[in-house]
Amino acid sequence: MTWQRDDPAFYEKEKAEIGAHFSSLHFVVESDLVYVRGSFPVVFEGQALDHYTIELGLAQNHPAVLPIVRETGGRIPHHEDRHINAADGVACVLIPDERWRFWPSGAPLLKFLIGPLHSFFLAQTMVEEGEPWPFGQWAHGPKGIFQFYRELLQTSNLRVISTYLDYLSAKRVKGHWPCPCKSGRRLRDCHFKQVQNLRDKIARKDAENSLAILKTAGTSAIELTEARPRTPTLPA
Amino acid sequence: MTADEYLSEVLASQALGDDSEELKALQTHRSDVEKLIRDNFKNTALTIRYAGSKAKGTMNKESYDLDIVSYVASGDNTAGETLENIYENHKKALGKKYIVEPKGSALRIKGCDPVNLGVDFHIDVVPGRFTDDTKTDAYLYQSGGDKTRLKTNLDVHLDHVRNSGVIDAIRIAKLWRVRNGLPVRTFVLELAVIKLLKDQKTKCLSAQMEHFWTELRDNPANLCIEDPANPNGNDLSKCLDDNLKSQLASAAKRTLEQIKSSDWEVVFGNVQKQEKAARIEILRSAAAVATPSRPWLPKA
């Protein structure tokens, strides 16, 4: 399955939108994969403050998953402190589970570029100038996943978070299941709407991956730096 | 400000002075690279020289490379019997201290220490062997091409660019390539500028650039370039194929439209120098209205 061949009109639309907004970025198809390459400007009030040479690798099932982002000019060190994976040079622009906030399913690729991608490179420029990360940063690996769900669900209880992720990964959820908040009530009588709402936002695959990352890391690795799990106070 | 005054400012903002941090860093790396090569080929009579934009005077701050040629004397097999051996042995030698990426005839080096991991030092090492004792023409190994051997002459290349009379236009064209993300090789672009401006040398820079882009836009199919060091031997047509010509033509069309509908500043942006404090203020203002997404990293 290749999205550009399956839906040529969509491919042309994505290409035209990016081309109209970023004349310095070009679509290239290589071995049936689509790449967007070129010079990416960091812009404020119409003025380019900086430029980065980048490559976005669009997955065969684009836009179902986040593009693979690389800074190909060799300017940013491949270091975790700069959110670039040392092994493969891939930049981690955001946690996939969070994409609904910035690049929701169905939104054009352009939204990803002018949103989180632009913020990522703006932040890189600021860090280069000795400034802190302007929007903060998630901790690396499982701790970042935990941090994200802790903020989202307003709980530090890893068991609660894991159960939520379990429900978000499931093909479907049933009302008679116990609520993930551990209140002892049935899901339909407790946080059913919230779970459904999150299932609409967070892709099953992303939740599944996050759950696997948390499980692999184990409780101790995540909770070492955390305070004792608090009793969850979940918004209904 | 007139178009030519503006272009002059652009060139000034892109200049890499001898005392610039970038050039100092490059020269330090250059010394390290030369030492590494010489230490690894102690019994080889090597000629190691600057080539590329540093030697041609066409360096731009926004995208610069330092080419270093490392040529073995003709008949000297101590660094490898074949050109491919010489290339691979240089790669192995450089690999002791750097990440080495093969790139045509060159070897691009990148940092491999934890602090600079993956950082591009903008240095290409071009191994080769002189064809004879005059040490003028040289053979280079060419990976991934039809022919594995390329005959070239560094001095002819340098003179062709340095004496072209259109150095400023070349620098502007190189910046234009970077800003438009055009995948055209530097040498190919330089040859194209020189060819298209051969009768325009007395014109002002803005007129030269407009002519260059107009030719690219209107006559891309007619654009043919040849290697001045080996006009009949090296076929550069693959470096400037129809697809690339079409990309250059579209970018040229867009640029000419921008100049016509707005002004030159739309093409290369504001070039006023900013103090660090002022720049940080602007960056902070940009951050205040940007999407507040936070970066992550999958592996701890």
Short mmCIF file of C-alpha atoms in Angstrom, two decimals, chain A residues 21 31 33 49-50 86 92 95 98 106 112-113 119 121 152 164 166 177 188 191 200 203 209 215 221 226 231-232 235:
data_model
loop_
_atom_site.label_atom_id
_atom_site.label_comp_id
_atom_site.label_asym_id
_atom_site.label_seq_id
_atom_site.Cartn_x
_atom_site.Cartn_y
_atom_site.Cartn_z
CA HIS A 21 3.52 27.63 1.50
CA SER A 31 11.57 3.42 -3.99
CA LEU A 33 8.35 6.25 -0.58
CA LEU A 49 14.87 33.89 11.27
CA ASP A 50 16.71 30.73 10.39
CA ALA A 86 21.97 9.18 18.02
CA CYS A 92 11.46 13.41 17.73
CA ILE A 95 4.98 12.13 21.34
CA GLU A 98 -0.17 13.79 21.47
CA GLY A 106 -7.28 14.05 8.67
CA PHE A 112 2.27 19.53 10.83
CA LEU A 113 4.88 21.74 9.18
CA SER A 119 8.14 24.87 16.80
CA PHE A 121 13.19 24.02 14.73
CA LEU A 152 -3.47 14.12 30.50
CA TYR A 164 -6.13 3.41 30.29
CA ASP A 166 -4.89 -1.02 27.63
CA TRP A 177 -15.39 -3.51 32.21
CA ARG A 188 -20.25 2.74 31.81
CA HIS A 191 -15.25 7.28 32.89
CA ASP A 200 -11.24 9.16 19.24
CA ALA A 203 -4.62 6.13 17.62
CA ASN A 209 3.25 1.31 21.47
CA LYS A 215 5.74 -2.35 30.20
CA ALA A 221 12.38 2.78 35.96
CA GLU A 226 8.21 10.11 40.80
CA THR A 231 -5.00 8.38 44.47
CA PRO A 232 -6.35 9.34 41.08
CA PRO A 235 -12.24 14.28 35.65
#
